[in-house]
Amino acid sequence: MVLKNLCTITIPEGVKCELVGKKVTITGPRGTLFRDFAHTHCELEMVGAEVLVTVWFPRGQQKSLPRTITAHIQNLITGVTKGYLYKMRLAYAHF
């Protein structure tokens, strides 16, 4: 039985991270992004320039929760530093 499942994220220079409860706000050179993790059963805390995501006594799918939240926060950091580009593709097919 696993007692604690933990993942960490290092916040790079030039990026500001704010945690209010389970709400994460990431601010960088390309803007501000916000994500709410209130529906999850985990703990989020800032320790220096790192964000710790912890799940106590995880069962089943809860074991993957810290890594999933870590990936979401990492995508927020990528969005405010490098940005994302979406191209719309149009497909037409007549029946």
PDB file of C-alpha atoms in Angstrom:
ATOM      1  CA  MET A   1       0.000   0.000   0.000  1.00  0.00           C
ATOM      2  CA  VAL A   2       1.369   3.383  -1.007  1.00  0.00           C
ATOM      3  CA  LEU A   3       1.189   6.038   1.703  1.00  0.00           C
ATOM      4  CA  LYS A   4       2.082   9.078  -0.384  1.00  0.00           C
ATOM      5  CA  ASN A   5       2.467   9.756  -4.100  1.00  0.00           C
ATOM      6  CA  LEU A   6       4.465  12.920  -4.844  1.00  0.00           C
ATOM      7  CA  CYS A   7       5.534  14.866  -7.949  1.00  0.00           C
ATOM      8  CA  THR A   8       7.410  18.166  -8.181  1.00  0.00           C
ATOM      9  CA  ILE A   9       7.597  20.885 -10.825  1.00  0.00           C
ATOM     10  CA  THR A  10      10.384  23.457 -10.986  1.00  0.00           C
ATOM     11  CA  ILE A  11       9.181  26.925 -11.963  1.00  0.00           C
ATOM     12  CA  PRO A  12      11.640  28.538 -14.431  1.00  0.00           C
ATOM     13  CA  GLU A  13      12.952  32.087 -14.118  1.00  0.00           C
ATOM     14  CA  GLY A  14      10.690  34.740 -15.586  1.00  0.00           C
ATOM     15  CA  VAL A  15       7.570  32.763 -14.659  1.00  0.00           C
ATOM     16  CA  LYS A  16       5.480  33.546 -11.595  1.00  0.00           C
ATOM     17  CA  CYS A  17       3.290  30.885  -9.982  1.00  0.00           C
ATOM     18  CA  GLU A  18       0.526  31.608  -7.466  1.00  0.00           C
ATOM     19  CA  LEU A  19      -1.382  28.975  -5.523  1.00  0.00           C
ATOM     20  CA  VAL A  20      -4.616  29.817  -3.734  1.00  0.00           C
ATOM     21  CA  GLY A  21      -6.025  26.580  -2.391  1.00  0.00           C
ATOM     22  CA  LYS A  22      -6.166  24.315  -5.429  1.00  0.00           C
ATOM     23  CA  LYS A  23      -6.239  27.164  -7.949  1.00  0.00           C
ATOM     24  CA  VAL A  24      -3.049  27.681  -9.957  1.00  0.00           C
ATOM     25  CA  THR A  25      -2.234  30.941 -11.751  1.00  0.00           C
ATOM     26  CA  ILE A  26       0.851  31.041 -13.980  1.00  0.00           C
ATOM     27  CA  THR A  27       2.113  34.406 -15.261  1.00  0.00           C
ATOM     28  CA  GLY A  28       4.872  34.764 -17.836  1.00  0.00           C
ATOM     29  CA  PRO A  29       6.045  36.909 -20.745  1.00  0.00           C
ATOM     30  CA  ARG A  30       3.163  35.776 -22.996  1.00  0.00           C
ATOM     31  CA  GLY A  31       0.342  36.344 -20.500  1.00  0.00           C
ATOM     32  CA  THR A  32      -1.493  34.676 -17.648  1.00  0.00           C
ATOM     33  CA  LEU A  33      -3.102  31.226 -17.516  1.00  0.00           C
ATOM     34  CA  PHE A  34      -5.355  29.839 -14.794  1.00  0.00           C
ATOM     35  CA  ARG A  35      -6.390  26.307 -13.839  1.00  0.00           C
ATOM     36  CA  ASP A  36      -8.615  25.055 -11.011  1.00  0.00           C
ATOM     37  CA  PHE A  37      -7.913  21.626  -9.501  1.00  0.00           C
ATOM     38  CA  ALA A  38     -10.616  21.828  -6.799  1.00  0.00           C
ATOM     39  CA  HIS A  39     -12.263  18.623  -8.037  1.00  0.00           C
ATOM     40  CA  THR A  40      -9.153  16.530  -7.348  1.00  0.00           C
ATOM     41  CA  HIS A  41      -8.151  14.808  -4.111  1.00  0.00           C
ATOM     42  CA  CYS A  42      -4.626  16.173  -3.846  1.00  0.00           C
ATOM     43  CA  GLU A  43      -2.551  18.789  -2.055  1.00  0.00           C
ATOM     44  CA  LEU A  44      -0.740  21.580  -3.901  1.00  0.00           C
ATOM     45  CA  GLU A  45       1.956  23.639  -2.197  1.00  0.00           C
ATOM     46  CA  MET A  46       4.806  25.971  -3.126  1.00  0.00           C
ATOM     47  CA  VAL A  47       8.259  25.282  -1.698  1.00  0.00           C
ATOM     48  CA  GLY A  48      10.694  27.865  -3.007  1.00  0.00           C
ATOM     49  CA  ALA A  49      10.615  27.680  -6.804  1.00  0.00           C
ATOM     50  CA  GLU A  50       8.894  24.294  -6.862  1.00  0.00           C
ATOM     51  CA  VAL A  51       5.289  23.139  -6.802  1.00  0.00           C
ATOM     52  CA  LEU A  52       4.636  19.922  -4.888  1.00  0.00           C
ATOM     53  CA  VAL A  53       1.641  17.778  -5.841  1.00  0.00           C
ATOM     54  CA  THR A  54       0.827  15.173  -3.190  1.00  0.00           C
ATOM     55  CA  VAL A  55      -1.835  12.475  -2.899  1.00  0.00           C
ATOM     56  CA  TRP A  56      -2.108  10.637   0.413  1.00  0.00           C
ATOM     57  CA  PHE A  57      -3.158   6.969   0.454  1.00  0.00           C
ATOM     58  CA  PRO A  58      -3.926   6.781  -3.286  1.00  0.00           C
ATOM     59  CA  ARG A  59      -6.052   3.974  -4.674  1.00  0.00           C
ATOM     60  CA  GLY A  60      -6.421   2.811  -8.241  1.00  0.00           C
ATOM     61  CA  GLN A  61      -6.578   5.738 -10.629  1.00  0.00           C
ATOM     62  CA  GLN A  62      -5.617   8.209  -7.889  1.00  0.00           C
ATOM     63  CA  LYS A  63      -2.035   6.937  -8.220  1.00  0.00           C
ATOM     64  CA  SER A  64      -1.771   8.673 -11.596  1.00  0.00           C
ATOM     65  CA  LEU A  65      -3.224  11.966 -10.334  1.00  0.00           C
ATOM     66  CA  PRO A  66       0.040  13.736  -9.304  1.00  0.00           C
ATOM     67  CA  ARG A  67       1.684  13.103 -12.679  1.00  0.00           C
ATOM     68  CA  THR A  68      -1.442  14.267 -14.535  1.00  0.00           C
ATOM     69  CA  ILE A  69      -1.645  17.515 -12.560  1.00  0.00           C
ATOM     70  CA  THR A  70       2.108  18.005 -13.017  1.00  0.00           C
ATOM     71  CA  ALA A  71       1.659  17.677 -16.795  1.00  0.00           C
ATOM     72  CA  HIS A  72      -1.202  20.206 -16.786  1.00  0.00           C
ATOM     73  CA  ILE A  73       0.886  22.746 -14.854  1.00  0.00           C
ATOM     74  CA  GLN A  74       3.864  22.116 -17.147  1.00  0.00           C
ATOM     75  CA  ASN A  75       1.601  22.832 -20.149  1.00  0.00           C
ATOM     76  CA  LEU A  76       0.535  26.113 -18.494  1.00  0.00           C
ATOM     77  CA  ILE A  77       4.209  27.049 -18.097  1.00  0.00           C
ATOM     78  CA  THR A  78       4.892  26.198 -21.749  1.00  0.00           C
ATOM     79  CA  GLY A  79       1.908  28.324 -22.772  1.00  0.00           C
ATOM     80  CA  VAL A  80       3.142  31.458 -20.987  1.00  0.00           C
ATOM     81  CA  THR A  81       6.775  31.063 -22.110  1.00  0.00           C
ATOM     82  CA  LYS A  82       6.773  29.622 -25.650  1.00  0.00           C
ATOM     83  CA  GLY A  83       3.088  29.812 -26.513  1.00  0.00           C
ATOM     84  CA  TYR A  84       0.964  27.484 -28.585  1.00  0.00           C
ATOM     85  CA  LEU A  85      -0.083  27.828 -32.217  1.00  0.00           C
ATOM     86  CA  TYR A  86      -3.304  26.259 -33.432  1.00  0.00           C
ATOM     87  CA  LYS A  87      -4.042  25.926 -37.129  1.00  0.00           C
ATOM     88  CA  MET A  88      -7.591  25.350 -38.228  1.00  0.00           C
ATOM     89  CA  ARG A  89      -8.006  22.747 -40.924  1.00  0.00           C
ATOM     90  CA  LEU A  90     -11.130  22.482 -42.964  1.00  0.00           C
ATOM     91  CA  ALA A  91     -12.169  19.204 -44.489  1.00  0.00           C
ATOM     92  CA  TYR A  92     -15.076  18.932 -46.885  1.00  0.00           C
ATOM     93  CA  ALA A  93     -16.656  15.763 -48.134  1.00  0.00           C
ATOM     94  CA  HIS A  94     -19.932  15.593 -50.002  1.00  0.00           C
ATOM     95  CA  PHE A  95     -21.990  12.474 -49.432  1.00  0.00           C
TER      96      PHE A  95
END
